[in-house]
Amino acid sequence: MTDEFENHCWKDVVPADILALYSHYRRDVFVGPKAALLAIDLYELAYQGGAKAVAEVSQTYPSSCGEYAWEAIAPTTRLFGAARAAGLPVFYSTTDTRPDNGGKVKATKRRSAPLDPSVFAIRPEFQPQPGDVVIPKMRASAFFGTPLIAQLTQLGVQTVIICGESTSGCVRASAVEAYSYGFHVVLVEECCFDRNLLAHKFNLFDLHHKYADVLKIDSVVAHLETLTPRKAS
């Protein structure tokens, strides 16, 4: 019999003795009420070099998630379609590229050369539409130092559905902070990605047990299709 709570991408990397340590986190998982979609850093930088192995593209594009980013395009497009059809508010995060933002505050301690601001534009497949909100950020979390919490609260949002990258970095930071603010957090498994597959799997595992409900795209879309689209206020 399949253990649905653990029936996710980490099955091949988390051994039984570790699963046993997390047994007290078992619970029902679901998409909660009054949801919004939060897309973390779906910008061009993550897709540079094309759908190739990360080890290959990273020689030229060290911030690319290579094949993992490209594999996530189709399910993420599907997620956006279902979210928009259900009338969910849609939020994006991207790196703050304003020249007067101070410059020395970074999302991580990673060494990086100056980048063309155009690489932080949202991919065309997920182009923001009128009414969507794009949040420039300087740290990993989409909440830290931004008006995101105020905007979600004003809309009466109770659930945050998260997709994007990287699972171990900005997705994780945003998910933990969303949980800390009292939101029900959903991570869509096939719509999150990382340049490090092991980090991707174990961070989804850890977040699933502690802070978020990791759900498959089929489950999330099926739920969204039951919703009546919200009327604009």
Coordinates of N, CA and C in Angstrom, one line a residue:
M1 N 0.8 -1.2 0.0 CA 0.0 0.0 0.0 C 0.9 1.2 0.0
T2 N 0.6 2.2 -0.9 CA 1.4 3.4 -1.0 C 1.1 4.3 0.2
D3 N 2.2 4.9 0.8 CA 2.1 5.8 1.9 C 1.9 7.2 1.2
E4 N 0.7 7.7 1.1 CA 0.5 8.9 0.3 C 1.2 10.1 0.9
F5 N 1.3 10.2 2.2 CA 2.0 11.3 2.9 C 3.4 11.4 2.4
E6 N 4.1 10.3 2.2 CA 5.5 10.3 1.8 C 5.7 10.0 0.3
N7 N 4.6 10.0 -0.5 CA 4.7 9.6 -1.9 C 5.1 10.8 -2.7
H8 N 6.4 11.2 -2.6 CA 6.9 12.3 -3.2 C 8.3 12.1 -3.7
C9 N 8.9 13.1 -4.3 CA 10.2 12.9 -5.0 C 11.3 12.6 -4.1
W10 N 11.2 12.7 -2.8 CA 12.3 12.3 -1.8 C 12.3 10.9 -1.5
K11 N 11.4 10.1 -2.0 CA 11.4 8.6 -1.6 C 12.7 7.9 -1.8
D12 N 13.4 8.3 -2.8 CA 14.7 7.6 -3.1 C 15.9 8.1 -2.4
V13 N 15.7 9.2 -1.6 CA 16.9 9.7 -0.9 C 16.7 9.7 0.7
V14 N 15.5 9.5 1.2 CA 15.3 9.6 2.6 C 15.0 8.2 3.1
P15 N 16.0 7.6 3.9 CA 15.8 6.2 4.4 C 14.8 6.1 5.5
A16 N 14.4 4.8 5.7 CA 13.3 4.5 6.7 C 13.6 5.1 8.1
D17 N 14.9 5.0 8.5 CA 15.2 5.5 9.9 C 15.0 7.0 10.0
I18 N 15.2 7.7 8.9 CA 15.0 9.2 9.0 C 13.5 9.4 8.9
L19 N 12.8 8.7 8.1 CA 11.3 8.8 8.0 C 10.7 8.6 9.4
A20 N 11.2 7.7 10.1 CA 10.7 7.4 11.5 C 10.8 8.6 12.4
L21 N 11.9 9.3 12.3 CA 12.1 10.5 13.1 C 11.1 11.6 12.9
Y22 N 10.5 11.6 11.7 CA 9.5 12.6 11.3 C 8.1 12.1 11.4
S23 N 7.9 10.9 12.0 CA 6.5 10.3 12.0 C 5.5 11.2 12.8
H24 N 5.9 12.0 13.7 CA 5.0 12.8 14.5 C 4.4 14.0 13.7
Y25 N 5.0 14.2 12.5 CA 4.5 15.3 11.7 C 3.4 14.8 10.7
R26 N 3.1 13.6 10.7 CA 2.0 13.1 9.8 C 0.7 13.7 10.1
R27 N 0.0 14.1 9.0 CA -1.3 14.8 9.1 C -2.0 14.8 7.8
D28 N -3.2 15.3 7.8 CA -3.9 15.5 6.5 C -3.3 16.7 5.8
V29 N -3.1 16.6 4.5 CA -2.6 17.7 3.7 C -3.6 18.2 2.7
F30 N -3.6 19.5 2.4 CA -4.7 20.0 1.5 C -4.4 21.4 1.1
V31 N -5.1 21.9 0.1 CA -5.1 23.3 -0.2 C -6.1 24.0 0.6
G32 N -5.6 25.0 1.4 CA -6.5 25.7 2.3 C -7.4 26.8 1.6
P33 N -8.2 27.5 2.4 CA -9.1 28.4 1.9 C -8.5 29.7 1.5
K34 N -9.2 30.5 0.7 CA -8.8 31.9 0.3 C -7.3 31.9 -0.1
A35 N -7.0 31.2 -1.2 CA -5.6 31.1 -1.6 C -5.1 32.2 -2.6
A36 N -3.8 32.4 -2.6 CA -3.1 33.2 -3.5 C -2.0 32.4 -4.1
L37 N -1.6 32.7 -5.3 CA -0.4 32.1 -5.9 C 0.8 33.0 -5.8
L38 N 1.9 32.4 -5.3 CA 3.1 33.2 -5.1 C 4.2 32.5 -5.9
A39 N 4.7 33.1 -7.0 CA 5.7 32.6 -7.8 C 7.0 33.2 -7.5
I40 N 8.0 32.3 -7.0 CA 9.3 32.8 -6.5 C 10.3 32.8 -7.7
D41 N 10.8 33.9 -8.1 CA 11.9 34.1 -8.9 C 11.9 33.3 -10.2
L42 N 10.8 33.4 -10.9 CA 10.7 32.7 -12.2 C 11.3 33.6 -13.3
Y43 N 12.5 34.0 -13.1 CA 13.1 35.0 -14.0 C 14.1 34.3 -14.9
E44 N 14.5 35.0 -16.0 CA 15.4 34.4 -17.0 C 16.7 33.8 -16.5
L45 N 17.2 34.4 -15.4 CA 18.5 33.9 -14.9 C 18.5 32.4 -14.7
A46 N 17.4 31.9 -14.2 CA 17.3 30.5 -13.8 C 17.3 29.5 -15.0
Y47 N 17.0 30.1 -16.2 CA 16.8 29.3 -17.4 C 17.9 29.4 -18.4
Q48 N 18.9 30.2 -18.1 CA 20.0 30.4 -19.0 C 20.7 29.1 -19.4
G49 N 21.1 29.1 -20.7 CA 21.8 27.9 -21.2 C 21.0 26.8 -21.7
G50 N 19.7 26.9 -21.5 CA 18.7 25.9 -22.0 C 18.5 24.7 -21.1
A51 N 17.8 23.7 -21.7 CA 17.4 22.5 -20.9 C 18.5 21.5 -20.9
K52 N 19.7 21.8 -20.3 CA 20.8 20.9 -20.3 C 21.1 20.6 -18.8
A53 N 22.0 19.7 -18.6 CA 22.5 19.3 -17.3 C 23.0 20.5 -16.6
V54 N 22.8 20.7 -15.3 CA 23.3 21.9 -14.6 C 24.8 21.9 -14.6
A55 N 25.4 20.8 -14.5 CA 26.9 20.8 -14.5 C 27.4 21.3 -15.8
E56 N 26.7 21.2 -16.9 CA 27.1 21.7 -18.2 C 26.9 23.2 -18.3
V57 N 25.7 23.6 -18.0 CA 25.3 25.1 -18.2 C 26.0 25.9 -17.1
S58 N 26.3 25.4 -15.9 CA 26.9 26.2 -14.9 C 28.3 26.7 -15.2
Q59 N 28.9 26.1 -16.1 CA 30.3 26.6 -16.5 C 30.2 28.0 -17.1
T60 N 29.1 28.3 -17.8 CA 28.9 29.6 -18.4 C 27.8 30.4 -17.6
Y61 N 26.8 29.7 -17.0 CA 25.7 30.4 -16.3 C 25.6 29.8 -14.9
P62 N 26.4 30.2 -14.0 CA 26.4 29.6 -12.7 C 25.1 29.7 -11.9
S63 N 24.2 30.6 -12.3 CA 23.0 30.7 -11.5 C 21.8 29.9 -12.2
S64 N 22.1 29.3 -13.3 CA 21.1 28.5 -14.0 C 20.7 27.2 -13.3
C65 N 19.4 26.9 -13.4 CA 19.0 25.6 -12.9 C 18.8 24.6 -14.0
G66 N 19.2 25.0 -15.2 CA 19.3 24.0 -16.3 C 18.0 23.2 -16.6
E67 N 18.2 21.9 -16.8 CA 17.1 21.0 -17.1 C 16.0 21.1 -16.1
Y68 N 16.3 21.3 -14.8 CA 15.3 21.3 -13.8 C 14.3 22.4 -13.9
A69 N 14.9 23.6 -14.3 CA 14.0 24.8 -14.6 C 13.1 24.5 -15.8
W70 N 13.7 23.9 -16.8 CA 12.9 23.7 -18.0 C 11.8 22.7 -17.9
E71 N 12.2 21.6 -17.1 CA 11.2 20.6 -16.8 C 10.0 21.1 -16.0
A72 N 10.2 22.2 -15.3 CA 9.1 22.7 -14.4 C 8.2 23.7 -15.2
I73 N 8.6 24.0 -16.5 CA 7.8 25.0 -17.2 C 6.4 24.5 -17.5
A74 N 6.2 23.3 -18.0 CA 4.9 22.8 -18.3 C 4.0 22.7 -17.1
P75 N 4.4 22.1 -16.0 CA 3.5 22.0 -14.9 C 3.2 23.4 -14.3
T76 N 4.2 24.3 -14.3 CA 3.9 25.6 -13.8 C 3.0 26.4 -14.6
T77 N 3.1 26.3 -15.9 CA 2.1 26.9 -16.8 C 0.7 26.4 -16.5
R78 N 0.6 25.1 -16.3 CA -0.7 24.5 -15.9 C -1.2 25.1 -14.6
L79 N -0.3 25.2 -13.6 CA -0.7 25.8 -12.3 C -1.2 27.3 -12.5
F80 N -0.5 28.1 -13.3 CA -0.9 29.4 -13.5 C -2.3 29.5 -14.2
G81 N -2.5 28.6 -15.1 CA -3.8 28.6 -15.8 C -5.0 28.2 -14.9
A82 N -4.7 27.3 -14.0 CA -5.8 26.9 -13.0 C -6.0 28.0 -12.0
A83 N -4.9 28.6 -11.5 CA -5.0 29.7 -10.6 C -5.8 30.9 -11.1
R84 N -5.5 31.3 -12.4 CA -6.2 32.4 -13.0 C -7.6 32.1 -13.2
A85 N -7.9 30.8 -13.7 CA -9.3 30.5 -13.9 C -10.1 30.5 -12.6
A86 N -9.5 30.2 -11.5 CA -10.1 30.2 -10.2 C -10.2 31.6 -9.6
G87 N -9.6 32.6 -10.3 CA -9.6 34.0 -9.8 C -8.7 34.2 -8.6
L88 N -7.6 33.4 -8.5 CA -6.7 33.7 -7.4 C -5.8 34.9 -7.6
P89 N -5.6 35.7 -6.6 CA -4.6 36.7 -6.7 C -3.2 36.1 -7.0
V90 N -2.4 36.7 -7.9 CA -1.1 36.2 -8.3 C 0.0 37.2 -8.0
F91 N 1.0 36.7 -7.3 CA 2.1 37.5 -6.9 C 3.4 36.9 -7.4
Y92 N 4.3 37.7 -7.7 CA 5.6 37.2 -8.2 C 6.7 37.9 -7.3
S93 N 7.8 37.2 -7.1 CA 9.0 37.9 -6.6 C 10.1 37.9 -7.6
T94 N 11.0 38.9 -7.6 CA 12.2 38.9 -8.4 C 13.2 39.8 -7.6
T95 N 14.4 39.8 -8.1 CA 15.5 40.5 -7.5 C 15.3 42.0 -7.7
D96 N 15.5 42.8 -6.7 CA 15.4 44.3 -6.8 C 16.7 44.8 -7.5
T97 N 16.5 45.3 -8.7 CA 17.6 45.8 -9.5 C 17.7 47.3 -9.6
R98 N 16.9 48.0 -8.7 CA 17.0 49.4 -8.8 C 18.4 49.9 -8.4
P99 N 18.9 50.9 -9.1 CA 20.3 51.3 -8.9 C 20.5 52.0 -7.5
D100 N 19.4 52.4 -6.9 CA 19.5 53.1 -5.6 C 19.1 52.2 -4.5
N101 N 19.2 50.9 -4.6 CA 18.7 50.0 -3.6 C 19.7 49.7 -2.5
G102 N 20.9 50.3 -2.6 CA 22.0 50.0 -1.6 C 23.0 49.1 -2.1
G103 N 22.6 48.0 -2.9 CA 23.5 47.2 -3.6 C 24.2 46.1 -2.8
K104 N 24.5 46.4 -1.5 CA 25.3 45.5 -0.7 C 24.5 44.4 0.0
V105 N 23.2 44.6 0.0 CA 22.3 43.6 0.6 C 22.0 42.5 -0.4
K106 N 22.4 41.3 -0.1 CA 22.2 40.2 -1.1 C 21.3 39.1 -0.5
A107 N 20.8 38.3 -1.4 CA 19.9 37.2 -1.0 C 20.7 36.1 -0.3
T108 N 21.9 35.8 -0.7 CA 22.7 34.8 -0.1 C 24.2 35.3 -0.1
K109 N 25.1 34.5 0.5 CA 26.5 34.8 0.6 C 27.3 34.4 -0.7
R110 N 26.6 34.0 -1.7 CA 27.2 33.5 -2.9 C 28.0 34.6 -3.6
R111 N 29.2 34.3 -4.1 CA 29.9 35.3 -4.9 C 29.3 35.4 -6.2
S112 N 29.2 36.6 -6.7 CA 28.6 36.7 -8.1 C 29.1 38.0 -8.7
A113 N 29.2 38.0 -10.0 CA 29.6 39.2 -10.8 C 28.4 40.0 -11.0
P114 N 28.5 41.3 -11.3 CA 27.4 42.1 -11.7 C 26.6 41.5 -12.9
L115 N 25.3 41.6 -12.8 CA 24.5 41.0 -13.9 C 23.6 42.1 -14.5
D116 N 23.3 41.8 -15.8 CA 22.4 42.7 -16.5 C 21.0 42.6 -15.9
P117 N 20.4 43.7 -15.5 CA 19.1 43.6 -14.9 C 18.0 42.8 -15.7
S118 N 18.2 42.7 -17.0 CA 17.3 42.0 -17.8 C 17.1 40.6 -17.5
V119 N 18.1 40.0 -16.8 CA 18.0 38.5 -16.5 C 17.0 38.3 -15.3
F120 N 16.6 39.4 -14.7 CA 15.6 39.2 -13.6 C 14.2 39.5 -14.1
A121 N 14.0 39.6 -15.4 CA 12.6 39.7 -15.9 C 12.0 38.3 -15.9
I122 N 10.6 38.3 -15.6 CA 9.9 37.1 -15.5 C 9.8 36.4 -16.9
R123 N 10.0 35.1 -16.9 CA 9.9 34.3 -18.2 C 8.6 34.6 -18.9
P124 N 8.6 34.6 -20.3 CA 7.4 34.9 -21.0 C 6.3 34.0 -20.7
E125 N 6.6 32.7 -20.4 CA 5.5 31.7 -20.1 C 4.7 32.1 -18.9
F126 N 5.3 32.9 -18.1 CA 4.6 33.3 -16.8 C 4.4 34.8 -16.7
Q127 N 4.3 35.5 -17.8 CA 4.3 36.9 -17.9 C 3.2 37.5 -17.0
P128 N 3.5 38.4 -16.1 CA 2.5 39.0 -15.3 C 1.4 39.7 -16.1
Q129 N 0.2 39.6 -15.6 CA -0.9 40.2 -16.3 C -1.5 41.4 -15.5
P130 N -2.3 42.2 -16.1 CA -2.9 43.3 -15.3 C -3.6 42.8 -14.0
G131 N -3.3 43.5 -12.9 CA -3.8 43.0 -11.6 C -2.9 42.2 -10.8
D132 N -1.9 41.6 -11.5 CA -0.8 40.8 -10.7 C 0.1 41.8 -10.0
V133 N 0.8 41.3 -9.1 CA 1.7 42.1 -8.3 C 3.1 41.5 -8.4
V134 N 4.1 42.3 -8.7 CA 5.5 41.9 -8.8 C 6.2 42.5 -7.6
I135 N 6.8 41.7 -6.8 CA 7.5 42.1 -5.5 C 9.0 42.1 -5.7
P136 N 9.7 43.3 -5.8 CA 11.2 43.3 -5.8 C 11.7 43.0 -4.4
K137 N 12.7 42.1 -4.3 CA 13.2 41.8 -3.0 C 14.7 41.8 -3.0
M138 N 15.3 41.9 -1.8 CA 16.8 41.9 -1.7 C 17.3 40.7 -0.9
R139 N 16.4 40.1 -0.2 CA 16.8 38.9 0.6 C 16.1 37.7 0.0
A140 N 16.3 36.5 0.5 CA 15.8 35.3 0.0 C 14.3 35.3 0.0
S141 N 13.7 35.6 1.2 CA 12.3 35.6 1.4 C 11.6 36.7 0.6
A142 N 10.4 36.3 0.0 CA 9.6 37.3 -0.7 C 8.9 38.3 0.3
F143 N 8.9 37.9 1.6 CA 8.3 38.7 2.6 C 9.2 39.7 3.3
F144 N 10.5 39.4 3.3 CA 11.4 40.2 4.1 C 11.7 41.6 3.5
G145 N 11.3 42.6 4.2 CA 11.5 44.0 3.7 C 10.6 44.4 2.6
T146 N 9.5 43.7 2.4 CA 8.6 44.0 1.2 C 7.2 44.2 1.8
P147 N 6.3 44.7 1.0 CA 4.9 44.9 1.4 C 4.0 43.7 1.2
L148 N 4.6 42.5 0.9 CA 3.8 41.4 0.6 C 2.8 41.0 1.7
I149 N 3.3 40.9 2.9 CA 2.4 40.5 4.0 C 1.2 41.5 4.1
A150 N 1.4 42.8 3.9 CA 0.3 43.7 4.0 C -0.7 43.5 2.8
Q151 N -0.2 43.2 1.6 CA -1.0 43.0 0.5 C -1.9 41.7 0.6
L152 N -1.3 40.7 1.1 CA -2.0 39.4 1.3 C -3.1 39.6 2.4
T153 N -2.7 40.3 3.5 CA -3.6 40.5 4.5 C -4.8 41.3 4.1
Q154 N -4.6 42.4 3.3 CA -5.6 43.2 2.8 C -6.6 42.5 1.9
L155 N -6.1 41.5 1.2 CA -7.0 40.7 0.4 C -7.7 39.5 1.1
G156 N -7.4 39.4 2.4 CA -8.0 38.3 3.1 C -7.4 36.9 2.8
V157 N -6.2 36.9 2.3 CA -5.6 35.6 1.9 C -5.3 34.8 3.1
Q158 N -5.6 33.5 3.1 CA -5.3 32.6 4.2 C -4.3 31.5 3.8
T159 N -4.2 31.2 2.5 CA -3.4 30.1 2.0 C -2.5 30.7 0.9
V160 N -1.2 30.3 0.9 CA -0.3 30.7 -0.1 C 0.2 29.5 -0.8
I161 N 0.0 29.4 -2.1 CA 0.4 28.3 -3.0 C 1.7 28.8 -3.6
I162 N 2.8 28.1 -3.4 CA 4.1 28.6 -3.8 C 4.7 27.7 -4.9
C163 N 5.3 28.3 -5.9 CA 6.0 27.6 -6.9 C 7.3 28.5 -7.2
G164 N 8.3 27.9 -7.9 CA 9.5 28.6 -8.3 C 10.8 28.1 -7.8
E165 N 11.7 28.9 -7.7 CA 13.1 28.5 -7.3 C 13.8 29.5 -6.4
S166 N 14.9 29.0 -5.8 CA 15.3 27.7 -5.7 C 14.7 27.0 -4.4
T167 N 14.4 25.7 -4.5 CA 13.7 25.1 -3.4 C 14.5 25.2 -2.1
S168 N 15.8 25.1 -2.1 CA 16.6 25.2 -0.9 C 16.9 26.6 -0.5
G169 N 16.6 27.6 -1.3 CA 16.9 29.0 -1.0 C 15.7 29.9 -0.9
C170 N 15.3 30.6 -1.9 CA 14.2 31.6 -1.8 C 12.8 31.0 -1.6
V171 N 12.6 29.8 -2.2 CA 11.3 29.1 -1.9 C 11.2 28.7 -0.5
R172 N 12.3 28.1 0.0 CA 12.3 27.7 1.5 C 12.1 28.9 2.4
A173 N 12.9 29.9 2.2 CA 12.8 31.1 3.0 C 11.4 31.7 3.0
S174 N 10.8 31.8 1.8 CA 9.5 32.4 1.7 C 8.4 31.5 2.3
A175 N 8.6 30.2 2.2 CA 7.6 29.2 2.8 C 7.6 29.3 4.3
V176 N 8.8 29.3 4.9 CA 9.0 29.4 6.3 C 8.4 30.7 6.9
E177 N 8.7 31.8 6.2 CA 8.2 33.1 6.7 C 6.6 33.1 6.5
A178 N 6.1 32.6 5.4 CA 4.7 32.6 5.2 C 4.0 31.8 6.4
Y179 N 4.6 30.6 6.7 CA 4.1 29.8 7.8 C 4.1 30.6 9.1
S180 N 5.2 31.3 9.3 CA 5.4 32.1 10.5 C 4.4 33.2 10.7
Y181 N 3.9 33.7 9.5 CA 2.9 34.8 9.6 C 1.5 34.2 9.7
G182 N 1.4 32.9 9.7 CA 0.1 32.2 10.0 C -0.6 31.7 8.8
F183 N 0.0 31.8 7.6 CA -0.7 31.3 6.4 C -0.6 29.7 6.3
H184 N -1.5 29.1 5.7 CA -1.4 27.7 5.3 C -0.6 27.7 4.0
V185 N 0.5 27.0 4.0 CA 1.4 27.0 2.9 C 1.4 25.7 2.1
V186 N 1.2 25.9 0.8 CA 1.3 24.7 -0.1 C 2.4 24.9 -1.1
L187 N 3.2 23.9 -1.2 CA 4.3 23.9 -2.2 C 3.9 22.9 -3.3
V188 N 3.9 23.3 -4.6 CA 3.5 22.4 -5.7 C 4.8 21.7 -6.1
E189 N 4.9 20.4 -5.9 CA 6.1 19.7 -6.1 C 6.8 19.8 -7.4
E190 N 6.0 19.6 -8.5 CA 6.6 19.7 -9.8 C 6.9 21.1 -10.3
C191 N 6.4 22.1 -9.5 CA 6.6 23.5 -9.9 C 7.7 24.2 -9.1
C192 N 8.4 23.4 -8.3 CA 9.5 24.0 -7.5 C 10.8 23.3 -8.1
F193 N 11.9 24.0 -8.1 CA 13.1 23.4 -8.6 C 14.3 24.1 -8.1
D194 N 15.5 23.5 -8.3 CA 16.7 23.9 -7.7 C 17.8 23.4 -8.6
R195 N 19.0 24.0 -8.6 CA 20.1 23.5 -9.4 C 20.7 22.2 -8.8
N196 N 20.4 22.0 -7.5 CA 20.9 20.9 -6.8 C 19.8 19.9 -6.5
L197 N 19.7 18.8 -7.2 CA 18.5 17.9 -7.0 C 18.4 17.3 -5.6
L198 N 19.5 17.0 -5.0 CA 19.5 16.5 -3.7 C 18.9 17.5 -2.7
A199 N 19.4 18.7 -2.8 CA 18.9 19.8 -1.9 C 17.4 20.0 -2.2
H200 N 17.0 20.0 -3.5 CA 15.6 20.1 -3.8 C 14.7 19.1 -3.1
K201 N 15.1 17.8 -3.2 CA 14.3 16.7 -2.6 C 14.3 16.8 -1.1
F202 N 15.5 17.0 -0.5 CA 15.4 17.0 1.0 C 14.8 18.3 1.6
N203 N 14.9 19.4 0.9 CA 14.2 20.6 1.4 C 12.7 20.4 1.3
L204 N 12.2 19.9 0.2 CA 10.8 19.6 0.1 C 10.3 18.6 1.2
F205 N 11.1 17.6 1.4 CA 10.8 16.7 2.5 C 10.7 17.4 3.9
D206 N 11.7 18.2 4.2 CA 11.8 18.9 5.5 C 10.6 19.9 5.6
L207 N 10.4 20.7 4.5 CA 9.3 21.7 4.6 C 8.0 21.0 4.7
H208 N 7.8 19.9 4.0 CA 6.5 19.1 4.1 C 6.2 18.7 5.5
H209 N 7.2 18.3 6.2 CA 6.9 17.8 7.6 C 6.8 18.9 8.6
K210 N 7.4 20.0 8.4 CA 7.4 21.1 9.4 C 6.6 22.3 9.1
Y211 N 6.5 22.8 7.9 CA 6.0 24.1 7.6 C 4.9 24.2 6.5
A212 N 4.9 23.2 5.6 CA 4.1 23.3 4.4 C 3.5 22.0 4.0
D213 N 2.5 22.0 3.2 CA 1.9 20.8 2.6 C 2.5 20.7 1.1
V214 N 3.3 19.8 0.9 CA 3.8 19.5 -0.5 C 2.7 18.7 -1.2
L215 N 2.2 19.2 -2.3 CA 1.2 18.6 -3.0 C 1.6 18.4 -4.5
K216 N 1.1 17.4 -5.2 CA 1.4 17.3 -6.6 C 0.5 18.2 -7.4
I217 N 0.9 18.5 -8.6 CA 0.2 19.4 -9.5 C -1.2 18.9 -9.7
D218 N -1.4 17.6 -10.0 CA -2.7 17.1 -10.2 C -3.7 17.4 -9.1
S219 N -3.2 17.3 -7.9 CA -4.1 17.5 -6.7 C -4.4 19.0 -6.6
V220 N -3.5 19.8 -6.8 CA -3.7 21.3 -6.7 C -4.6 21.8 -7.7
V221 N -4.4 21.4 -9.0 CA -5.3 21.8 -10.1 C -6.7 21.3 -9.9
A222 N -6.8 20.0 -9.4 CA -8.2 19.4 -9.2 C -8.9 20.3 -8.2
H223 N -8.2 20.7 -7.1 CA -8.9 21.6 -6.1 C -9.3 22.9 -6.7
L224 N -8.4 23.5 -7.4 CA -8.6 24.9 -8.0 C -9.8 24.8 -9.0
E225 N -10.0 23.7 -9.7 CA -11.1 23.6 -10.6 C -12.4 23.5 -9.9
T226 N -12.4 23.3 -8.7 CA -13.7 23.3 -7.9 C -14.1 24.6 -7.4
L227 N -13.3 25.6 -7.6 CA -13.5 26.9 -7.0 C -14.3 27.8 -7.9
T228 N -15.2 28.6 -7.3 CA -15.9 29.7 -8.1 C -15.0 30.9 -8.2
P229 N -14.7 31.4 -9.4 CA -13.8 32.6 -9.5 C -14.3 33.7 -8.6
R230 N -13.4 34.4 -8.0 CA -13.7 35.5 -7.1 C -14.1 36.7 -8.0
K231 N -15.0 37.5 -7.5 CA -15.3 38.7 -8.1 C -14.3 39.8 -7.7
A232 N -14.0 40.7 -8.7 CA -13.1 41.8 -8.3 C -13.7 42.7 -7.3
S233 N -13.0 43.1 -6.3 CA -13.6 44.0 -5.3 C -13.5 45.4 -5.7

